[in-house]
PDB file of N, CA and C in Angstrom:
ATOM      1  N   UNK A  14      50.235  91.354 -31.300  1.00  0.00           N
ATOM      2  CA  UNK A  14      48.872  90.710 -31.302  1.00  0.00           C
ATOM      3  C   UNK A  14      47.788  91.405 -30.583  1.00  0.00           C
ATOM      4  N   UNK A  15      48.277  92.252 -29.580  1.00  0.00           N
ATOM      5  CA  UNK A  15      47.210  92.867 -28.919  1.00  0.00           C
ATOM      6  C   UNK A  15      46.761  94.162 -29.545  1.00  0.00           C
ATOM      7  N   UNK A  16      47.568  94.882 -29.960  1.00  0.00           N
ATOM      8  CA  UNK A  16      47.045  96.463 -30.612  1.00  0.00           C
ATOM      9  C   UNK A  16      46.512  95.919 -32.051  1.00  0.00           C
ATOM     10  N   UNK A  17      45.368  96.529 -32.012  1.00  0.00           N
ATOM     11  CA  UNK A  17      44.716  96.324 -33.308  1.00  0.00           C
ATOM     12  C   UNK A  17      44.179  95.024 -33.879  1.00  0.00           C
ATOM     13  N   UNK A  18      44.274  94.188 -32.944  1.00  0.00           N
ATOM     14  CA  UNK A  18      43.887  92.699 -33.256  1.00  0.00           C
ATOM     15  C   UNK A  18      42.392  92.361 -33.466  1.00  0.00           C
ATOM     16  N   UNK A  19      41.603  93.386 -32.649  1.00  0.00           N
ATOM     17  CA  UNK A  19      39.958  93.332 -32.702  1.00  0.00           C
ATOM     18  C   UNK A  19      39.407  92.807 -33.874  1.00  0.00           C
ATOM     19  N   UNK A  20      39.528  93.706 -34.943  1.00  0.00           N
ATOM     20  CA  UNK A  20      39.105  93.526 -36.080  1.00  0.00           C
ATOM     21  C   UNK A  20      39.526  92.367 -36.897  1.00  0.00           C
ATOM     22  N   UNK A  21      40.907  91.993 -36.672  1.00  0.00           N
ATOM     23  CA  UNK A  21      41.488  90.999 -37.200  1.00  0.00           C
ATOM     24  C   UNK A  21      40.702  89.595 -36.793  1.00  0.00           C
ATOM     25  N   UNK A  22      40.542  89.471 -35.241  1.00  0.00           N
ATOM     26  CA  UNK A  22      39.941  88.571 -34.506  1.00  0.00           C
ATOM     27  C   UNK A  22      38.632  88.345 -34.940  1.00  0.00           C
ATOM     28  N   UNK A  23      37.832  89.426 -35.276  1.00  0.00           N
ATOM     29  CA  UNK A  23      36.611  89.471 -35.314  1.00  0.00           C
ATOM     30  C   UNK A  23      36.467  88.685 -36.852  1.00  0.00           C
ATOM     31  N   UNK A  24      37.322  89.150 -37.988  1.00  0.00           N
ATOM     32  CA  UNK A  24      37.181  88.505 -39.299  1.00  0.00           C
ATOM     33  C   UNK A  24      37.457  87.179 -39.214  1.00  0.00           C
ATOM     34  N   UNK A  25      38.635  86.758 -38.582  1.00  0.00           N
ATOM     35  CA  UNK A  25      38.948  85.573 -38.431  1.00  0.00           C
ATOM     36  C   UNK A  25      38.081  84.429 -37.781  1.00  0.00           C
ATOM     37  N   UNK A  26      37.571  84.855 -36.669  1.00  0.00           N
ATOM     38  CA  UNK A  26      36.304  84.122 -36.360  1.00  0.00           C
ATOM     39  C   UNK A  26      35.011  83.999 -37.050  1.00  0.00           C
ATOM     40  N   UNK A  27      34.514  85.120 -37.887  1.00  0.00           N
ATOM     41  CA  UNK A  27      33.715  84.847 -38.753  1.00  0.00           C
ATOM     42  C   UNK A  27      34.016  83.946 -39.952  1.00  0.00           C
ATOM     43  N   UNK A  28      35.289  84.015 -40.488  1.00  0.00           N
ATOM     44  CA  UNK A  28      35.644  82.910 -41.320  1.00  0.00           C
ATOM     45  C   UNK A  28      35.951  81.388 -40.711  1.00  0.00           C
ATOM     46  N   UNK A  29      36.673  81.359 -39.765  1.00  0.00           N
ATOM     47  CA  UNK A  29      36.982  79.999 -39.355  1.00  0.00           C
ATOM     48  C   UNK A  29      36.192  79.405 -38.240  1.00  0.00           C
ATOM     49  N   UNK A  30      35.358  80.164 -37.733  1.00  0.00           N
ATOM     50  CA  UNK A  30      34.172  79.481 -36.627  1.00  0.00           C
ATOM     51  C   UNK A  30      32.833  79.769 -37.280  1.00  0.00           C
ATOM     52  N   UNK A  31      32.434  81.060 -37.306  1.00  0.00           N
ATOM     53  CA  UNK A  31      31.192  81.017 -37.586  1.00  0.00           C
ATOM     54  C   UNK A  31      30.386  80.295 -39.113  1.00  0.00           C
ATOM     55  N   UNK A  32      31.309  80.623 -40.025  1.00  0.00           N
ATOM     56  CA  UNK A  32      30.947  80.027 -41.507  1.00  0.00           C
ATOM     57  C   UNK A  32      31.037  78.292 -41.280  1.00  0.00           C
ATOM     58  N   UNK A  33      31.766  77.924 -40.835  1.00  0.00           N
ATOM     59  CA  UNK A  33      31.649  76.428 -40.801  1.00  0.00           C
ATOM     60  C   UNK A  33      30.431  76.046 -39.672  1.00  0.00           C
ATOM     61  N   UNK A  34      30.121  76.586 -38.494  1.00  0.00           N
ATOM     62  CA  UNK A  34      29.219  76.532 -37.755  1.00  0.00           C
ATOM     63  C   UNK A  34      27.772  76.755 -38.484  1.00  0.00           C
ATOM     64  N   UNK A  35      27.677  77.539 -39.483  1.00  0.00           N
ATOM     65  CA  UNK A  35      26.516  77.772 -40.080  1.00  0.00           C
ATOM     66  C   UNK A  35      26.202  76.989 -41.413  1.00  0.00           C
ATOM     67  N   UNK A  36      27.539  76.250 -41.779  1.00  0.00           N
ATOM     68  CA  UNK A  36      27.314  75.111 -42.660  1.00  0.00           C
ATOM     69  C   UNK A  36      26.880  73.941 -42.140  1.00  0.00           C
ATOM     70  N   UNK A  37      27.647  73.594 -40.798  1.00  0.00           N
ATOM     71  CA  UNK A  37      27.120  72.236 -40.139  1.00  0.00           C
ATOM     72  C   UNK A  37      25.618  72.466 -39.488  1.00  0.00           C
ATOM     73  N   UNK A  38      25.359  73.657 -39.364  1.00  0.00           N
ATOM     74  CA  UNK A  38      23.872  73.682 -39.046  1.00  0.00           C
ATOM     75  C   UNK A  38      23.119  73.129 -40.115  1.00  0.00           C
ATOM     76  N   UNK A  39      23.198  73.780 -41.085  1.00  0.00           N
ATOM     77  CA  UNK A  39      22.326  73.565 -42.507  1.00  0.00           C
ATOM     78  C   UNK A  39      22.692  72.107 -43.065  1.00  0.00           C
ATOM     79  N   UNK A  40      23.850  71.515 -42.888  1.00  0.00           N
ATOM     80  CA  UNK A  40      23.881  70.069 -43.367  1.00  0.00           C
ATOM     81  C   UNK A  40      23.289  68.984 -42.061  1.00  0.00           C
ATOM     82  N   UNK A  41      23.219  69.389 -40.945  1.00  0.00           N
ATOM     83  CA  UNK A  41      23.200  68.561 -39.911  1.00  0.00           C
ATOM     84  C   UNK A  41      21.695  67.656 -40.140  1.00  0.00           C
ATOM     85  N   UNK A  42      20.642  68.340 -40.552  1.00  0.00           N
ATOM     86  CA  UNK A  42      19.475  67.482 -41.130  1.00  0.00           C
ATOM     87  C   UNK A  42      19.717  66.168 -41.816  1.00  0.00           C
ATOM     88  N   UNK A  43      20.486  66.347 -42.598  1.00  0.00           N
ATOM     89  CA  UNK A  43      20.993  65.561 -43.599  1.00  0.00           C
ATOM     90  C   UNK A  43      21.938  64.163 -43.211  1.00  0.00           C
ATOM     91  N   UNK A  44      22.384  64.561 -41.927  1.00  0.00           N
ATOM     92  CA  UNK A  44      23.327  63.527 -41.436  1.00  0.00           C
ATOM     93  C   UNK A  44      22.623  62.826 -39.977  1.00  0.00           C
ATOM     94  N   UNK A  45      22.304  61.525 -40.236  1.00  0.00           N
ATOM     95  CA  UNK A  45      21.348  60.883 -39.054  1.00  0.00           C
ATOM     96  C   UNK A  45      22.166  60.749 -38.015  1.00  0.00           C
ATOM     97  N   UNK A  46      21.765  60.892 -36.870  1.00  0.00           N
ATOM     98  CA  UNK A  46      22.460  60.658 -35.782  1.00  0.00           C
ATOM     99  C   UNK A  46      21.526  59.648 -34.654  1.00  0.00           C
ATOM    100  N   UNK A  47      22.094  58.910 -33.898  1.00  0.00           N
ATOM    101  CA  UNK A  47      21.112  58.262 -32.975  1.00  0.00           C
ATOM    102  C   UNK A  47      20.572  59.293 -32.117  1.00  0.00           C
ATOM    103  N   UNK A  48      19.123  58.858 -31.810  1.00  0.00           N
ATOM    104  CA  UNK A  48      18.455  59.706 -31.023  1.00  0.00           C
ATOM    105  C   UNK A  48      19.127  60.261 -29.668  1.00  0.00           C
ATOM    106  N   UNK A  49      20.003  59.373 -29.087  1.00  0.00           N
ATOM    107  CA  UNK A  49      20.539  59.711 -27.962  1.00  0.00           C
ATOM    108  C   UNK A  49      21.585  60.736 -28.239  1.00  0.00           C
ATOM    109  N   UNK A  50      22.257  61.073 -29.324  1.00  0.00           N
ATOM    110  CA  UNK A  50      23.202  61.636 -29.430  1.00  0.00           C
ATOM    111  C   UNK A  50      22.642  63.100 -29.791  1.00  0.00           C
ATOM    112  N   UNK A  51      21.478  63.429 -30.217  1.00  0.00           N
ATOM    113  CA  UNK A  51      20.901  64.502 -30.680  1.00  0.00           C
ATOM    114  C   UNK A  51      20.753  65.515 -29.352  1.00  0.00           C
ATOM    115  N   UNK A  52      20.510  65.023 -28.245  1.00  0.00           N
ATOM    116  CA  UNK A  52      20.461  65.772 -26.876  1.00  0.00           C
ATOM    117  C   UNK A  52      21.848  66.431 -26.383  1.00  0.00           C
ATOM    118  N   UNK A  53      21.527  67.262 -25.472  1.00  0.00           N
ATOM    119  CA  UNK A  53      22.601  67.651 -24.907  1.00  0.00           C
ATOM    120  C   UNK A  53      23.981  68.155 -25.541  1.00  0.00           C
ATOM    121  N   UNK A  54      23.742  68.600 -26.814  1.00  0.00           N
ATOM    122  CA  UNK A  54      24.698  69.314 -27.680  1.00  0.00           C
ATOM    123  C   UNK A  54      24.764  70.574 -27.255  1.00  0.00           C
ATOM    124  N   UNK A  55      26.205  71.195 -27.030  1.00  0.00           N
ATOM    125  CA  UNK A  55      26.155  72.738 -26.562  1.00  0.00           C
ATOM    126  C   UNK A  55      27.095  73.310 -27.352  1.00  0.00           C
ATOM    127  N   UNK A  56      26.837  74.590 -27.960  1.00  0.00           N
ATOM    128  CA  UNK A  56      27.734  75.422 -28.579  1.00  0.00           C
ATOM    129  C   UNK A  56      28.810  75.724 -27.629  1.00  0.00           C
ATOM    130  N   UNK A  57      28.890  75.888 -26.379  1.00  0.00           N
ATOM    131  CA  UNK A  57      29.869  76.117 -25.580  1.00  0.00           C
ATOM    132  C   UNK A  57      30.886  75.524 -25.616  1.00  0.00           C
ATOM    133  N   UNK A  58      31.111  74.318 -26.072  1.00  0.00           N
ATOM    134  CA  UNK A  58      32.288  73.589 -26.462  1.00  0.00           C
ATOM    135  C   UNK A  58      33.224  74.143 -27.476  1.00  0.00           C
ATOM    136  N   UNK A  59      32.291  74.774 -28.564  1.00  0.00           N
ATOM    137  CA  UNK A  59      33.229  75.608 -29.578  1.00  0.00           C
ATOM    138  C   UNK A  59      33.700  76.904 -28.670  1.00  0.00           C
ATOM    139  N   UNK A  60      33.043  77.517 -27.982  1.00  0.00           N
ATOM    140  CA  UNK A  60      33.668  78.725 -27.179  1.00  0.00           C
ATOM    141  C   UNK A  60      34.824  78.105 -26.418  1.00  0.00           C
ATOM    142  N   UNK A  61      34.661  77.162 -25.690  1.00  0.00           N
ATOM    143  CA  UNK A  61      35.948  76.694 -24.829  1.00  0.00           C
ATOM    144  C   UNK A  61      36.971  76.274 -25.999  1.00  0.00           C
ATOM    145  N   UNK A  62      36.791  75.833 -26.896  1.00  0.00           N
ATOM    146  CA  UNK A  62      37.863  75.322 -27.808  1.00  0.00           C
ATOM    147  C   UNK A  62      38.809  76.555 -28.482  1.00  0.00           C
ATOM    148  N   UNK A  63      37.911  77.589 -28.552  1.00  0.00           N
ATOM    149  CA  UNK A  63      38.284  78.973 -28.946  1.00  0.00           C
ATOM    150  C   UNK A  63      39.098  79.511 -27.872  1.00  0.00           C
ATOM    151  N   UNK A  64      38.955  79.589 -26.646  1.00  0.00           N
ATOM    152  CA  UNK A  64      39.457  79.874 -25.326  1.00  0.00           C
ATOM    153  C   UNK A  64      40.951  78.938 -25.327  1.00  0.00           C
ATOM    154  N   UNK A  65      40.776  77.873 -25.454  1.00  0.00           N
ATOM    155  CA  UNK A  65      42.098  77.053 -25.181  1.00  0.00           C
ATOM    156  C   UNK A  65      43.055  77.482 -26.147  1.00  0.00           C
ATOM    157  N   UNK A  66      42.488  77.743 -27.516  1.00  0.00           N
ATOM    158  CA  UNK A  66      43.525  78.010 -28.422  1.00  0.00           C
ATOM    159  C   UNK A  66      44.086  79.453 -28.318  1.00  0.00           C
ATOM    160  N   UNK A  67      43.294  80.351 -27.882  1.00  0.00           N
ATOM    161  CA  UNK A  67      43.649  81.712 -27.538  1.00  0.00           C
ATOM    162  C   UNK A  67      44.740  81.488 -26.349  1.00  0.00           C
ATOM    163  N   UNK A  68      44.458  80.853 -25.672  1.00  0.00           N
ATOM    164  CA  UNK A  68      45.502  80.570 -24.608  1.00  0.00           C
ATOM    165  C   UNK A  68      46.773  80.135 -24.704  1.00  0.00           C
ATOM    166  N   UNK A  69      46.722  79.131 -25.692  1.00  0.00           N
ATOM    167  CA  UNK A  69      47.805  78.806 -26.106  1.00  0.00           C
ATOM    168  C   UNK A  69      48.641  79.621 -27.073  1.00  0.00           C
ATOM    169  N   UNK A  70      48.117  80.548 -27.776  1.00  0.00           N
ATOM    170  CA  UNK A  70      48.802  81.402 -28.737  1.00  0.00           C
ATOM    171  C   UNK A  70      49.409  82.931 -27.859  1.00  0.00           C
ATOM    172  N   UNK A  71      48.697  83.360 -26.950  1.00  0.00           N
ATOM    173  CA  UNK A  71      48.907  84.340 -26.424  1.00  0.00           C
ATOM    174  C   UNK A  71      50.274  84.435 -25.660  1.00  0.00           C
ATOM    175  N   UNK A  72      50.797  83.497 -25.284  1.00  0.00           N
ATOM    176  CA  UNK A  72      52.089  83.430 -24.658  1.00  0.00           C
ATOM    177  C   UNK A  72      53.164  83.382 -25.472  1.00  0.00           C
ATOM    178  N   UNK A  73      53.110  83.153 -26.685  1.00  0.00           N
ATOM    179  CA  UNK A  73      53.825  83.373 -27.748  1.00  0.00           C
ATOM    180  C   UNK A  73      54.397  84.594 -27.844  1.00  0.00           C
ATOM    181  N   UNK A  74      53.300  85.819 -27.839  1.00  0.00           N
ATOM    182  CA  UNK A  74      53.809  87.076 -27.924  1.00  0.00           C
ATOM    183  C   UNK A  74      53.711  87.846 -26.687  1.00  0.00           C
ATOM    184  N   UNK A  75      53.262  87.355 -25.591  1.00  0.00           N
ATOM    185  CA  UNK A  75      52.925  87.908 -24.243  1.00  0.00           C
ATOM    186  C   UNK A  75      53.289  86.802 -23.198  1.00  0.00           C
ATOM    187  N   UNK A  76      54.523  86.664 -23.027  1.00  0.00           N
ATOM    188  CA  UNK A  76      54.671  85.400 -21.883  1.00  0.00           C
ATOM    189  C   UNK A  76      54.101  85.369 -20.550  1.00  0.00           C
ATOM    190  N   UNK A  77      53.600  86.620 -20.181  1.00  0.00           N
ATOM    191  CA  UNK A  77      53.012  86.625 -18.833  1.00  0.00           C
ATOM    192  C   UNK A  77      51.541  86.705 -18.922  1.00  0.00           C
ATOM    193  N   UNK A  78      50.887  85.602 -19.479  1.00  0.00           N
ATOM    194  CA  UNK A  78      49.553  85.450 -19.865  1.00  0.00           C
ATOM    195  C   UNK A  78      48.776  84.670 -18.550  1.00  0.00           C
ATOM    196  N   UNK A  79      47.478  85.107 -18.641  1.00  0.00           N
ATOM    197  CA  UNK A  79      46.463  84.378 -17.453  1.00  0.00           C
ATOM    198  C   UNK A  79      45.913  83.167 -18.425  1.00  0.00           C
ATOM    199  N   UNK A  80      45.963  82.227 -17.671  1.00  0.00           N
ATOM    200  CA  UNK A  80      45.357  80.914 -18.387  1.00  0.00           C
ATOM    201  C   UNK A  80      43.889  80.817 -17.680  1.00  0.00           C
ATOM    202  N   UNK A  81      43.018  80.617 -18.360  1.00  0.00           N
ATOM    203  CA  UNK A  81      41.530  80.550 -18.025  1.00  0.00           C
ATOM    204  C   UNK A  81      41.480  79.164 -17.764  1.00  0.00           C
ATOM    205  N   UNK A  82      40.709  78.699 -16.588  1.00  0.00           N
ATOM    206  CA  UNK A  82      40.503  77.127 -16.478  1.00  0.00           C
ATOM    207  C   UNK A  82      39.307  76.972 -15.259  1.00  0.00           C
ATOM    208  N   UNK A  83      38.999  75.971 -15.249  1.00  0.00           N
ATOM    209  CA  UNK A  83      38.218  75.482 -14.009  1.00  0.00           C
ATOM    210  C   UNK A  83      38.628  75.601 -12.765  1.00  0.00           C
ATOM    211  N   UNK A  84      38.124  76.128 -11.841  1.00  0.00           N
ATOM    212  CA  UNK A  84      38.773  75.881 -10.455  1.00  0.00           C
ATOM    213  C   UNK A  84      37.535  75.182  -9.560  1.00  0.00           C
ATOM    214  N   UNK A  85      38.307  74.012  -8.875  1.00  0.00           N
ATOM    215  CA  UNK A  85      36.965  73.482  -7.912  1.00  0.00           C
ATOM    216  C   UNK A  85      37.033  74.178  -6.757  1.00  0.00           C
ATOM    217  N   UNK A  86      35.908  74.676  -6.162  1.00  0.00           N
ATOM    218  CA  UNK A  86      35.903  75.413  -5.027  1.00  0.00           C
ATOM    219  C   UNK A  86      35.467  74.638  -3.876  1.00  0.00           C
ATOM    220  N   UNK A  87      34.714  73.584  -4.234  1.00  0.00           N
ATOM    221  CA  UNK A  87      33.838  72.661  -3.092  1.00  0.00           C
ATOM    222  C   UNK A  87      33.909  71.283  -3.656  1.00  0.00           C
TER     223      UNK A  87
END
């Protein structure tokens, strides 16, 4: 998975994440939402979902993986 995966990851990201994102962005004006739901939307949630998927997949091929997550310091 690790060797040579950069190009595959780039293509997979373009097809399975970026393309649907662009479709949703173009279609969004045609799907009415309540005004309070239009605020505080963030693309960071998409990135977090991708990291969670990656974190669950890597240990299948590389058992000694690091899991990224939130650490409360205070």
